[in-house]
XYZ file of C-alpha atoms in Angstrom:
524
model
C 0.000 0.000 0.000
C 2.838 2.340 0.922
C 4.551 1.688 -2.402
C 1.347 2.476 -4.278
C 0.969 5.705 -2.348
C 4.517 6.738 -3.098
C 4.006 5.910 -6.764
C 0.878 8.070 -6.921
C 2.755 10.849 -5.184
C 5.562 10.563 -7.694
C 3.139 10.745 -10.609
C 1.442 13.759 -9.084
C 4.783 15.503 -8.698
C 5.633 14.771 -12.306
C 2.267 16.185 -13.426
C 2.799 19.380 -11.443
C 6.299 19.686 -12.817
C 5.058 19.388 -16.404
C 2.298 21.871 -15.712
C 4.759 24.359 -14.291
C 7.050 23.951 -17.260
C 4.168 24.556 -19.682
C 3.030 27.614 -17.721
C 6.557 28.988 -17.847
C 6.826 28.337 -21.597
C 3.519 29.951 -22.584
C 4.169 32.925 -20.310
C 7.575 33.413 -21.868
C 6.202 33.223 -25.426
C 3.347 35.610 -24.646
C 5.721 38.115 -23.097
C 7.976 37.915 -26.134
C 5.081 38.524 -28.554
C 3.694 41.395 -26.511
C 7.081 43.076 -26.470
C 7.234 42.786 -30.262
C 3.857 44.557 -30.448
C 5.195 47.605 -28.653
C 6.087 50.573 -30.838
C 8.219 52.179 -28.157
C 11.506 50.892 -26.810
C 10.971 48.780 -23.714
C 12.538 50.049 -20.520
C 13.619 53.492 -21.762
C 12.642 56.758 -20.090
C 9.342 58.392 -21.028
C 10.664 61.285 -23.121
C 13.016 59.168 -25.188
C 10.357 56.541 -25.662
C 7.835 59.152 -26.860
C 10.261 60.512 -29.449
C 10.870 57.029 -30.832
C 7.193 56.329 -31.497
C 6.320 56.215 -35.249
C 3.153 58.209 -34.544
C 5.256 60.962 -33.021
C 7.366 61.128 -36.161
C 4.236 61.170 -38.307
C 2.759 63.975 -36.217
C 5.872 66.093 -36.519
C 6.128 65.523 -40.272
C 2.483 66.461 -40.861
C 2.690 69.599 -38.735
C 5.889 70.684 -40.457
C 4.237 70.104 -43.839
C 1.223 72.138 -42.742
C 3.472 74.998 -41.690
C 5.256 74.922 -45.034
C 1.999 75.016 -47.013
C 0.498 77.699 -44.782
C -3.019 78.562 -43.699
C -3.978 79.570 -47.242
C -3.830 75.928 -48.338
C -6.577 73.529 -47.335
C -4.039 70.698 -47.461
C -1.823 72.676 -45.120
C -4.643 73.305 -42.668
C -5.716 69.673 -42.730
C -2.141 68.459 -42.244
C -1.669 70.749 -39.260
C -4.902 69.674 -37.547
C -4.370 66.005 -38.361
C -0.754 66.211 -37.226
C -1.942 67.528 -33.875
C -4.418 64.665 -33.656
C -1.679 62.149 -34.433
C 0.343 63.692 -31.624
C -2.518 63.033 -29.212
C -2.725 59.458 -30.440
C 1.012 59.081 -29.883
C 0.603 60.297 -26.288
C -2.257 57.851 -25.693
C -0.151 55.059 -27.170
C 2.750 55.961 -24.895
C 0.513 55.865 -21.824
C -0.987 52.578 -22.958
C 2.362 50.889 -23.518
C 3.778 52.094 -20.226
C 0.724 50.850 -18.359
C 0.843 47.528 -20.188
C 4.532 47.196 -19.335
C 3.847 47.872 -15.664
C 0.676 45.819 -15.199
C 1.186 42.947 -17.633
C 4.631 42.606 -19.158
C 6.641 42.885 -15.956
C 4.429 40.418 -14.014
C 4.458 37.962 -16.924
C 8.225 38.211 -17.137
C 8.478 37.730 -13.374
C 6.306 34.635 -13.594
C 8.090 33.121 -16.585
C 11.659 34.007 -15.659
C 11.689 34.073 -11.844
C 8.779 32.511 -9.979
C 8.221 29.312 -11.966
C 11.972 28.735 -12.571
C 12.516 29.065 -8.790
C 9.888 26.411 -8.155
C 11.436 24.135 -10.766
C 14.868 24.784 -9.276
C 13.497 23.923 -5.838
C 12.143 20.693 -7.287
C 15.549 19.770 -8.668
C 17.153 20.694 -5.355
C 14.779 18.360 -3.546
C 15.671 15.538 -5.867
C 19.370 16.125 -5.144
C 18.813 16.219 -1.387
C 16.821 12.986 -1.566
C 19.779 11.359 -3.315
C 22.122 12.711 -0.651
C 19.855 11.332 2.033
C 19.656 7.932 0.375
C 23.471 7.841 0.097
C 23.917 8.791 3.781
C 21.356 6.200 4.849
C 23.082 3.510 2.809
C 26.438 4.278 4.402
C 24.903 4.213 7.884
C 23.232 0.858 7.288
C 26.470 -0.593 5.982
C 28.307 0.640 9.117
C 25.745 -0.880 11.460
C 26.064 -4.261 9.766
C 29.852 -4.190 9.484
C 32.046 -6.208 11.879
C 34.913 -3.919 11.234
C 35.654 -1.970 14.445
C 36.640 1.079 12.442
C 33.300 1.124 10.646
C 31.454 0.516 13.883
C 33.121 3.588 15.354
C 31.622 5.687 12.526
C 28.078 4.590 13.074
C 27.185 7.550 15.231
C 28.701 10.100 12.853
C 27.009 8.455 9.895
C 23.748 8.514 11.813
C 24.145 12.242 12.404
C 24.968 12.754 8.711
C 21.869 10.814 7.697
C 19.652 12.783 10.089
C 21.058 16.041 8.778
C 20.384 14.976 5.174
C 16.863 13.965 6.124
C 16.333 17.307 7.801
C 17.443 19.116 4.624
C 15.055 17.003 2.578
C 12.182 17.882 4.860
C 13.015 21.599 4.785
C 13.290 21.597 0.985
C 10.131 19.575 0.705
C 8.267 22.014 2.908
C 9.607 24.932 0.891
C 8.623 23.281 -2.375
C 5.173 22.474 -1.055
C 4.743 26.061 0.047
C 5.821 27.311 -3.368
C 3.463 24.916 -5.119
C 0.553 25.895 -2.888
C 1.423 29.510 -3.446
C 1.444 29.046 -7.225
C -1.851 27.184 -7.101
C -3.442 29.877 -4.988
C -2.140 32.659 -7.268
C -3.042 30.984 -10.561
C -6.175 33.134 -10.694
C -3.990 36.239 -10.384
C -1.734 35.003 -13.135
C -4.730 34.356 -15.393
C -5.922 37.875 -14.576
C -2.956 39.286 -16.512
C -4.619 38.267 -19.780
C -7.913 39.834 -18.786
C -6.055 43.010 -17.851
C -4.410 42.969 -21.275
C -7.800 43.193 -22.988
C -9.059 45.797 -20.522
C -5.968 47.911 -21.063
C -6.300 47.671 -24.819
C -10.007 48.555 -24.632
C -9.274 51.614 -22.512
C -6.525 52.704 -24.891
C -8.801 52.412 -27.902
C -11.580 54.263 -26.072
C -9.258 57.153 -25.275
C -7.905 57.153 -28.821
C -11.423 57.139 -30.253
C -12.402 60.003 -27.953
C -9.393 61.992 -29.161
C -10.344 61.378 -32.788
C -14.022 62.143 -32.249
C -13.053 65.415 -30.618
C -11.009 66.575 -33.601
C -13.013 65.140 -36.521
C -15.895 67.691 -36.260
C -13.345 70.512 -36.360
C -11.716 69.012 -39.425
C -15.070 68.496 -41.128
C -16.125 72.051 -40.346
C -12.958 73.426 -41.904
C -13.374 71.104 -44.861
C -17.003 72.122 -45.398
C -16.239 75.824 -44.986
C -13.461 75.679 -47.555
C -14.664 77.554 -50.599
C -12.486 75.931 -53.206
C -14.489 72.808 -53.924
C -15.325 71.461 -57.360
C -18.470 72.996 -58.803
C -18.889 70.419 -61.549
C -20.813 67.392 -60.327
C -21.869 69.119 -57.101
C -25.548 69.619 -56.274
C -26.719 73.138 -57.090
C -27.984 73.939 -53.573
C -24.757 72.690 -51.990
C -22.621 74.766 -54.357
C -24.683 77.912 -53.761
C -24.659 77.453 -49.988
C -20.931 76.803 -49.866
C -20.042 79.769 -52.044
C -22.770 82.060 -50.685
C -23.958 82.767 -54.203
C -27.330 83.201 -55.852
C -26.216 82.044 -59.296
C -23.848 79.115 -59.740
C -20.331 80.270 -60.580
C -19.984 78.208 -63.808
C -23.297 79.578 -65.077
C -22.508 83.207 -64.278
C -18.888 82.991 -65.457
C -19.793 81.350 -68.768
C -22.683 83.758 -69.385
C -20.505 86.792 -68.667
C -17.780 85.552 -71.014
C -20.285 84.772 -73.750
C -21.916 88.174 -73.361
C -18.503 89.679 -73.966
C -17.328 87.666 -76.963
C -19.839 84.996 -77.945
C -23.133 86.640 -78.846
C -22.240 86.955 -82.524
C -20.518 83.571 -82.738
C -22.185 81.325 -85.288
C -23.189 77.895 -84.036
C -22.651 78.645 -80.362
C -23.368 75.584 -78.195
C -23.271 73.444 -81.355
C -19.647 73.582 -82.493
C -17.337 71.510 -80.323
C -14.380 73.091 -78.567
C -10.933 71.608 -78.117
C -10.944 68.954 -75.396
C -7.844 70.312 -73.665
C -9.200 73.859 -73.619
C -12.521 72.688 -72.244
C -10.831 70.609 -69.570
C -8.688 73.575 -68.546
C -11.697 75.886 -68.292
C -13.651 73.381 -66.208
C -10.689 73.003 -63.863
C -10.422 76.792 -63.538
C -14.130 77.053 -62.689
C -13.789 74.232 -60.179
C -11.196 76.374 -58.393
C -13.772 79.201 -58.113
C -11.484 81.636 -59.857
C -12.658 84.750 -61.653
C -9.368 85.097 -63.554
C -10.688 83.758 -66.830
C -9.298 86.266 -69.311
C -7.547 83.525 -71.264
C -10.854 81.893 -72.211
C -12.706 84.921 -73.611
C -11.187 84.268 -77.013
C -12.763 80.800 -77.295
C -16.541 81.148 -76.867
C -17.137 77.576 -78.024
C -15.065 76.273 -75.093
C -17.078 78.509 -72.762
C -20.356 77.249 -74.224
C -19.107 73.663 -73.901
C -18.216 74.245 -70.254
C -21.691 75.615 -69.551
C -23.336 72.604 -71.199
C -21.027 70.275 -69.308
C -21.854 71.910 -65.976
C -25.580 71.601 -66.576
C -25.239 67.975 -67.645
C -23.032 67.000 -64.685
C -25.453 68.320 -62.076
C -26.642 65.396 -59.912
C -30.156 66.718 -60.443
C -31.088 68.635 -63.596
C -31.724 72.357 -63.329
C -35.408 71.738 -64.056
C -35.425 68.984 -61.359
C -36.393 65.337 -61.303
C -39.443 65.975 -59.134
C -41.081 68.160 -61.809
C -40.136 65.958 -64.750
C -43.591 64.443 -65.180
C -45.207 67.855 -64.775
C -42.979 69.344 -67.491
C -43.787 66.464 -69.853
C -47.508 66.726 -69.196
C -47.392 70.460 -69.920
C -45.528 69.883 -73.192
C -48.177 67.399 -74.335
C -50.994 69.963 -74.216
C -52.059 70.642 -77.793
C -53.539 74.076 -77.257
C -50.599 76.492 -77.325
C -52.300 78.959 -74.999
C -52.961 76.335 -72.328
C -49.545 74.810 -72.874
C -47.857 78.116 -72.050
C -49.988 78.478 -68.958
C -49.067 74.956 -67.815
C -45.374 75.633 -68.438
C -45.617 78.846 -66.410
C -47.219 76.993 -63.498
C -44.566 74.266 -63.598
C -41.813 76.854 -63.791
C -43.277 78.557 -60.734
C -43.044 75.234 -58.866
C -39.269 75.084 -59.243
C -37.299 75.295 -55.979
C -36.008 78.782 -55.264
C -32.366 78.100 -56.174
C -33.260 76.199 -59.336
C -35.764 78.832 -60.415
C -33.289 81.699 -59.939
C -30.606 79.948 -61.994
C -33.100 78.818 -64.634
C -34.425 82.374 -64.966
C -30.859 83.699 -65.281
C -30.029 81.166 -67.979
C -33.278 81.624 -69.912
C -32.885 85.399 -69.992
C -29.386 84.930 -71.398
C -30.559 82.428 -73.988
C -33.336 84.794 -75.040
C -30.725 87.505 -75.448
C -28.621 85.116 -77.512
C -31.599 84.295 -79.719
C -32.065 88.004 -80.516
C -28.859 87.768 -82.541
C -29.984 84.612 -84.366
C -29.628 86.356 -87.726
C -25.885 86.340 -87.056
C -25.235 83.396 -84.741
C -27.944 81.139 -86.255
C -29.048 80.172 -82.746
C -32.812 80.491 -82.864
C -34.901 79.465 -79.845
C -35.505 76.168 -81.610
C -31.797 75.508 -82.161
C -30.961 76.523 -78.606
C -33.639 74.172 -77.290
C -32.201 71.344 -79.378
C -28.647 71.689 -78.097
C -29.289 72.773 -74.498
C -32.651 71.230 -73.650
C -31.432 67.695 -72.851
C -28.884 69.244 -70.492
C -31.620 71.037 -68.561
C -34.105 68.207 -68.052
C -33.812 64.448 -68.147
C -35.513 61.493 -66.581
C -34.341 59.919 -63.354
C -34.974 56.509 -64.890
C -31.798 54.464 -65.031
C -30.386 53.741 -68.455
C -27.696 54.804 -70.854
C -27.197 58.451 -71.712
C -28.491 57.828 -75.227
C -31.623 56.106 -73.930
C -32.402 58.917 -71.510
C -31.805 61.564 -74.178
C -33.981 59.715 -76.650
C -36.798 59.517 -74.127
C -36.586 63.204 -73.269
C -35.307 65.266 -76.216
C -38.542 65.613 -78.191
C -40.478 66.716 -75.138
C -37.714 69.045 -73.986
C -37.724 70.815 -77.336
C -41.424 71.591 -76.854
C -40.678 72.872 -73.338
C -37.532 74.952 -73.748
C -38.312 76.599 -77.086
C -41.460 78.472 -75.970
C -39.861 79.442 -72.658
C -36.953 81.058 -74.535
C -39.346 82.657 -77.035
C -41.460 84.167 -74.274
C -38.699 84.704 -71.707
C -39.897 88.202 -70.800
C -43.370 86.853 -70.066
C -42.146 83.931 -67.974
C -39.636 86.166 -66.175
C -40.684 89.822 -66.589
C -38.104 91.228 -64.183
C -34.775 92.476 -65.506
C -31.666 90.406 -64.876
C -28.283 91.752 -63.848
C -26.020 89.157 -65.415
C -23.034 90.336 -63.368
C -24.935 89.425 -60.230
C -21.845 88.761 -58.113
C -19.857 91.728 -59.396
C -16.872 89.472 -60.009
C -16.721 89.997 -63.747
C -16.264 92.973 -66.039
C -19.358 94.199 -67.806
C -19.712 93.577 -71.565
C -18.049 96.218 -73.683
C -20.652 96.011 -76.467
C -24.015 97.784 -76.025
C -26.960 95.608 -75.015
C -29.280 94.372 -77.741
C -32.352 96.638 -77.828
C -35.776 95.191 -77.173
C -37.413 94.794 -80.621
C -40.809 95.611 -79.089
C -40.167 98.161 -76.343
C -43.816 99.261 -76.148
C -45.267 95.761 -75.830
C -46.747 95.117 -72.402
C -45.539 91.988 -70.630
C -48.794 90.070 -70.893
C -49.412 86.615 -72.244
C -48.170 86.398 -75.813
C -50.988 87.211 -78.207
C -53.357 88.761 -75.622
C -55.305 91.890 -76.467
C -54.699 95.354 -75.067
C -57.098 97.432 -73.062
C -60.570 98.138 -74.401
C -59.989 96.658 -77.809
C -56.666 98.411 -78.459
C -54.763 95.524 -79.852
C -51.009 95.251 -79.893
C -49.179 93.750 -82.768
C -48.689 90.051 -82.062
C -45.140 89.121 -81.001
C -42.811 87.941 -83.708
C -42.358 84.620 -81.964
C -46.018 83.711 -81.749
C -45.621 80.839 -84.191
C -43.501 77.944 -82.988
C -41.504 76.295 -85.739
C -40.586 72.648 -85.247
C -37.616 71.495 -87.340
C -37.837 67.916 -88.496
C -34.909 66.430 -86.545
C -34.722 62.796 -85.543
C -34.284 61.835 -81.897
C -30.779 60.576 -82.574
C -29.854 63.895 -84.157
C -31.209 65.713 -81.109
C -29.091 63.532 -78.844
C -25.935 64.089 -80.885
C -26.369 67.845 -80.999
C -27.139 68.093 -77.305
C -24.334 65.893 -76.064
C -21.578 65.938 -78.653
C -21.634 69.627 -79.647
C -21.131 69.030 -83.363
C -22.839 70.749 -86.261
C -25.839 68.867 -87.599
C -27.424 69.881 -90.885
C -31.143 70.271 -90.370
C -33.675 69.100 -92.943
C -36.514 71.497 -92.239
C -40.020 70.893 -93.411
C -42.729 73.454 -93.787
C -43.148 75.339 -90.526
C -46.267 74.236 -88.759
C -47.891 77.197 -87.036
C -49.188 76.602 -83.567
C -52.850 77.348 -82.902
C -53.359 81.082 -82.782
C -53.519 82.631 -79.362
C -57.016 83.442 -78.339
C -58.061 87.035 -77.772
C -58.699 87.517 -74.069
C -60.719 90.457 -72.742
C -58.693 92.653 -70.458
C -61.107 92.034 -67.639
C -60.098 88.385 -67.563
C -56.345 89.023 -67.619
C -54.285 88.787 -64.460
C -50.704 89.800 -65.420
C -49.357 88.213 -62.254
C -50.971 84.827 -62.800
C -51.235 83.611 -66.375
C -53.179 80.568 -65.206
C -56.267 82.786 -64.950
C -55.797 84.121 -68.473
C -58.352 81.908 -70.043
């Protein structure tokens, strides 16, 4: 029974020894990997360690770059603010690594390199003392059984030596047992190191996130307040709000340049400009610059830029929401009612869209007054610009959308340009922002200065009729849908094959008593 007990005890000791060795090994490997995760140099003083962090170097580089670019550069401002944020992250990282070194790395190293090795060393020491005891006991037994007087005389000394060896074994055994019990009782504390690792990392990331969340709104505010953002492809309302403008910069800039040099240009909006020149002008307008003197000499590039801006709007100038209403108005056969419906739809445009549409229409009407020279009649203008002002939100290719819209758009845009002063009776100051020089040529005189701004074709007071406006008949050139698409989107000259002009139904005479100049819907 005693042998079995000793055997079980031996096996238990071997199991504990293996467990201790494994605990030492995994603790050592974990400590080694954690040290490799540190960005700072382990064991150095705080200041030196902070300087060695990669984030610190990044912060310094970004702030130096921001200083070099200056406050006038958005990149410089962003680099300076972001560099400061990186500096805060570097400080949080330093605090995190120092805390992890104190609370986790040092205890793990102590466990792997000191505490467990001491227990294992104690175990080996016990094994050595047991051997010493066994040797002393063997010598004592041999002396007690020997008949040699000399050996018999040594019995007492050998007995003392054996007792001393046994005493050492017991002391070592007690010490080893205490160490083992101590390790077993502290195993929960040792396991706690790994929980503390996650808690420390979580706290570090929380502090880092808080630092970032504190600076990101500032960065976004500066980014949003920065005026020099691309105008092309940006929603109209966003562009106007950001630039504090009433009329979009590309629209006003292109109109002002065309008023200066393009009003007599034949085929304006139809003849393509050089791609490089157009790209350069669009880039200049994206930078919100008013220094455009180099483009005045190429009105076709200016016209191309204006068409491109209108086409690249995320929502057309005449809006997606009113698309069906525009189409329904264009389908009305009676010209008088059709104009009324177009007026109502135009009045439904959002404020920003209506202001820019009015500005553009008044310019296009002014352009059409020189159609004898530039060949850009309201019909031709509607053909080339209409599909850039209104298109369907329905997904599809550009050609499909243009084909579905162009015919209707022609019937919408042409009468609006023809009757621009009725749709928008107020005068327009084209240099609305004051950024551009006024046209050097005199304005085109109104061909009918005495004509009241009433519905086209309406009668005057008490039977005094005015001469009907020159544009009372709407001509409809016989262009195919594909030709409309090409002209509107490719800006190339297309030879029209006109048929006999089909006059629209004559405007009905309306008694003055039924005319409300402020609301053409009542002019029935």
